[in-house]
């Protein structure tokens, strides 16, 4: 018996979209707006810090390796913002597509056993892709915090403790002067983890 449940098979993707408030069935009301503005506002603030470092320090000082690193994060900001905008503009079309797939899963129960096996195989492949996406996202996300932890332990072990920043960048002057103070460091670390 074919048992395909869209919400169960794609719960990883659905959860990710619900966390960032872009799942198409989430109502776009005042509560939604009050959660989206701070989420994207912090994302935008970090982009401004990165862009400032790239434009006014890295390129100016000829540090093209750091400029390329900052450029990659800047492109990532624009890609994520663009995808989020598309998710918001095309909410009805995406909802229609989701409902279409759910309908296809329901009608697949009426197919012959061989066709049900084929449908199940491809649905399971799609589910596998979401698991790979989760693993890849987690792996990529964990590289920078892991670097901070390992280097902090290393510097502590050799008796030369120092704050290790997640991204090697130059901040605006007010932050740059204080970036190695405890509270400023923790603020920047939380901001960069976000």
CSV table of C-alpha atoms in Angstrom, one decimal:
chain,number,residue,atom,x,y,z
A,1,UNK,CA,0.0,0.0,0.0
A,2,UNK,CA,1.4,3.4,-1.1
A,3,UNK,CA,1.6,5.8,1.8
A,4,UNK,CA,2.9,9.2,0.7
A,5,UNK,CA,2.4,12.1,3.0
A,6,UNK,CA,3.8,15.4,1.7
A,7,UNK,CA,3.9,17.1,5.0
A,8,UNK,CA,5.8,14.2,6.6
A,9,UNK,CA,8.2,13.6,3.7
A,10,UNK,CA,9.2,17.3,3.4
A,11,UNK,CA,9.0,18.3,7.1
A,12,UNK,CA,12.7,19.4,7.1
A,13,UNK,CA,12.0,22.0,4.3
A,14,UNK,CA,8.7,23.0,5.7
A,15,UNK,CA,10.2,23.6,9.1
A,16,UNK,CA,13.0,25.7,7.6
A,17,UNK,CA,10.5,27.8,5.7
A,18,UNK,CA,8.3,28.2,8.7
A,19,UNK,CA,11.3,29.3,10.9
A,20,UNK,CA,12.2,32.0,8.4
A,21,UNK,CA,8.5,32.9,8.0
A,22,UNK,CA,8.3,32.3,4.3
A,23,UNK,CA,6.2,29.2,4.1
A,24,UNK,CA,3.3,30.1,1.8
A,25,UNK,CA,0.5,29.1,4.2
A,26,UNK,CA,1.7,31.5,6.9
A,27,UNK,CA,-0.7,34.4,7.1
A,28,UNK,CA,1.0,37.7,6.3
A,29,UNK,CA,-0.4,39.8,9.2
A,30,UNK,CA,1.1,42.2,11.8
A,31,UNK,CA,2.6,39.4,13.8
A,32,UNK,CA,4.4,38.1,10.6
A,33,UNK,CA,5.6,41.6,9.9
A,34,UNK,CA,6.9,42.1,13.5
A,35,UNK,CA,8.9,38.9,13.1
A,36,UNK,CA,10.2,39.3,9.6
A,37,UNK,CA,11.5,42.9,10.0
A,38,UNK,CA,13.9,42.1,12.8
A,39,UNK,CA,15.0,38.8,11.2
A,40,UNK,CA,15.8,40.4,7.9
A,41,UNK,CA,17.0,43.6,9.5
A,42,UNK,CA,19.7,41.8,11.4
A,43,UNK,CA,20.7,40.0,8.2
A,44,UNK,CA,20.8,43.4,6.4
A,45,UNK,CA,22.9,44.9,9.2
A,46,UNK,CA,25.5,42.1,8.9
A,47,UNK,CA,25.5,42.6,5.2
A,48,UNK,CA,26.3,46.3,5.7
A,49,UNK,CA,29.2,45.4,8.0
A,50,UNK,CA,30.6,42.9,5.5
A,51,UNK,CA,30.1,45.3,2.6
A,52,UNK,CA,31.8,48.2,4.5
A,53,UNK,CA,34.8,45.9,5.3
A,54,UNK,CA,35.1,44.8,1.7
A,55,UNK,CA,34.6,48.2,0.0
A,56,UNK,CA,36.4,50.6,2.4
A,57,UNK,CA,39.2,48.3,3.8
A,58,UNK,CA,39.9,45.1,1.9
A,59,UNK,CA,39.9,46.6,-1.6
A,60,UNK,CA,41.5,49.8,-0.5
A,61,UNK,CA,44.3,48.0,1.2
A,62,UNK,CA,44.8,45.5,-1.6
A,63,UNK,CA,43.6,42.5,0.4
A,64,UNK,CA,41.8,40.8,-2.4
A,65,UNK,CA,41.5,37.4,-0.6
A,66,UNK,CA,39.4,39.1,2.2
A,67,UNK,CA,37.5,41.1,-0.4
A,68,UNK,CA,36.6,38.0,-2.3
A,69,UNK,CA,35.4,36.3,1.0
A,70,UNK,CA,33.3,39.4,1.8
A,71,UNK,CA,32.0,39.4,-1.8
A,72,UNK,CA,30.8,35.8,-1.5
A,73,UNK,CA,28.9,36.7,1.7
A,74,UNK,CA,27.5,39.8,-0.1
A,75,UNK,CA,26.3,37.7,-3.1
A,76,UNK,CA,24.8,35.2,-0.6
A,77,UNK,CA,22.8,38.1,1.0
A,78,UNK,CA,21.4,39.2,-2.4
A,79,UNK,CA,20.5,35.6,-3.3
A,80,UNK,CA,18.7,34.8,-0.1
A,81,UNK,CA,16.9,38.2,-0.2
A,82,UNK,CA,15.9,37.5,-3.8
A,83,UNK,CA,14.6,34.0,-3.0
A,84,UNK,CA,12.7,35.3,0.0
A,85,UNK,CA,11.1,38.0,-2.2
A,86,UNK,CA,10.1,35.4,-4.8
A,87,UNK,CA,8.6,33.2,-2.1
A,88,UNK,CA,6.5,36.2,-0.9
A,89,UNK,CA,5.5,37.4,-4.4
A,90,UNK,CA,4.7,33.9,-5.7
A,91,UNK,CA,2.9,32.6,-2.6
A,92,UNK,CA,-0.2,31.6,-4.5
A,93,UNK,CA,1.7,29.8,-7.2
A,94,UNK,CA,3.8,27.9,-4.7
A,95,UNK,CA,0.7,27.0,-2.6
A,96,UNK,CA,-0.9,25.7,-5.8
A,97,UNK,CA,2.2,23.6,-6.7
A,98,UNK,CA,2.3,22.2,-3.1
A,99,UNK,CA,-1.4,21.3,-3.3
A,100,UNK,CA,-0.9,19.8,-6.8
A,101,UNK,CA,1.9,17.5,-5.4
A,102,UNK,CA,-0.3,16.5,-2.5
A,103,UNK,CA,-3.1,15.7,-5.0
A,104,UNK,CA,-0.7,13.7,-7.1
A,105,UNK,CA,0.3,11.7,-4.0
A,106,UNK,CA,-3.3,11.0,-3.2
A,107,UNK,CA,-4.2,9.9,-6.7
A,108,UNK,CA,-1.1,7.7,-6.9
A,109,UNK,CA,-2.9,5.3,-4.5
A,110,UNK,CA,-5.1,4.4,-7.5
A,111,UNK,CA,-2.2,3.4,-9.7
A,112,UNK,CA,-1.2,-0.2,-10.4
A,113,UNK,CA,1.5,-1.6,-8.1
A,114,UNK,CA,4.4,-1.0,-10.5
A,115,UNK,CA,3.5,2.6,-11.0
A,116,UNK,CA,3.0,3.0,-7.3
A,117,UNK,CA,6.6,1.7,-6.8
A,118,UNK,CA,7.9,4.2,-9.3
A,119,UNK,CA,6.0,7.1,-7.6
A,120,UNK,CA,7.2,6.0,-4.2
A,121,UNK,CA,10.9,5.7,-5.4
A,122,UNK,CA,10.9,9.3,-6.8
A,123,UNK,CA,9.1,10.7,-3.7
A,124,UNK,CA,11.8,9.0,-1.6
A,125,UNK,CA,14.5,10.5,-3.7
A,126,UNK,CA,13.0,13.9,-3.2
A,127,UNK,CA,12.9,13.2,0.6
A,128,UNK,CA,16.6,12.1,0.4
A,129,UNK,CA,17.5,15.4,-1.3
A,130,UNK,CA,16.0,17.4,1.7
A,131,UNK,CA,18.1,15.3,4.1
A,132,UNK,CA,21.2,16.0,2.1
A,133,UNK,CA,20.3,19.7,2.0
A,134,UNK,CA,20.0,19.6,5.8
A,135,UNK,CA,23.3,17.9,6.2
A,136,UNK,CA,25.0,20.3,3.8
A,137,UNK,CA,23.5,23.3,5.5
A,138,UNK,CA,24.5,22.2,8.9
A,139,UNK,CA,28.0,21.3,7.8
A,140,UNK,CA,28.6,24.7,6.1
A,141,UNK,CA,27.1,26.5,9.1
A,142,UNK,CA,29.3,24.7,11.6
A,143,UNK,CA,32.6,25.4,9.9
A,144,UNK,CA,33.0,28.9,11.2
A,145,UNK,CA,31.8,28.4,14.8
A,146,UNK,CA,34.0,25.2,15.0
A,147,UNK,CA,37.0,27.3,13.9
A,148,UNK,CA,36.3,29.8,16.7
A,149,UNK,CA,36.0,27.0,19.3
A,150,UNK,CA,39.1,25.1,18.2
A,151,UNK,CA,41.3,28.3,17.9
A,152,UNK,CA,40.1,29.6,21.2
A,153,UNK,CA,41.0,26.3,22.9
A,154,UNK,CA,44.3,26.3,21.1
A,155,UNK,CA,45.2,29.8,22.2
A,156,UNK,CA,44.1,29.1,25.8
A,157,UNK,CA,46.2,25.9,25.8
A,158,UNK,CA,49.4,27.7,24.8
A,159,UNK,CA,48.8,30.4,27.4
A,160,UNK,CA,48.0,33.1,24.9
A,161,UNK,CA,44.2,33.5,25.2
A,162,UNK,CA,42.6,35.9,22.7
A,163,UNK,CA,39.2,36.4,21.2
A,164,UNK,CA,38.9,34.7,17.8
A,165,UNK,CA,36.4,36.3,15.5
A,166,UNK,CA,34.4,34.2,13.1
A,167,UNK,CA,35.0,36.4,10.1
A,168,UNK,CA,38.3,38.3,9.7
A,169,UNK,CA,36.9,41.7,8.7
A,170,UNK,CA,37.4,45.3,9.5
A,171,UNK,CA,34.4,46.9,11.3
A,172,UNK,CA,33.4,50.6,11.3
A,173,UNK,CA,35.7,52.5,13.6
A,174,UNK,CA,33.4,52.5,16.7
A,175,UNK,CA,33.2,48.7,16.6
A,176,UNK,CA,36.8,48.1,15.4
A,177,UNK,CA,38.2,49.8,18.5
A,178,UNK,CA,36.1,47.7,20.8
A,179,UNK,CA,35.9,44.3,18.9
A,180,UNK,CA,38.2,42.6,21.4
A,181,UNK,CA,36.3,43.7,24.5
A,182,UNK,CA,34.2,41.0,26.0
A,183,UNK,CA,30.7,42.4,25.4
A,184,UNK,CA,31.5,43.7,21.9
A,185,UNK,CA,33.1,40.4,21.0
A,186,UNK,CA,30.0,38.4,22.2
A,187,UNK,CA,27.7,40.8,20.4
A,188,UNK,CA,29.6,40.4,17.1
A,189,UNK,CA,29.8,36.6,17.6
A,190,UNK,CA,26.0,36.3,18.1
A,191,UNK,CA,25.4,38.6,15.1
A,192,UNK,CA,27.8,36.6,12.9
A,193,UNK,CA,26.3,33.3,14.0
A,194,UNK,CA,22.9,34.6,13.1
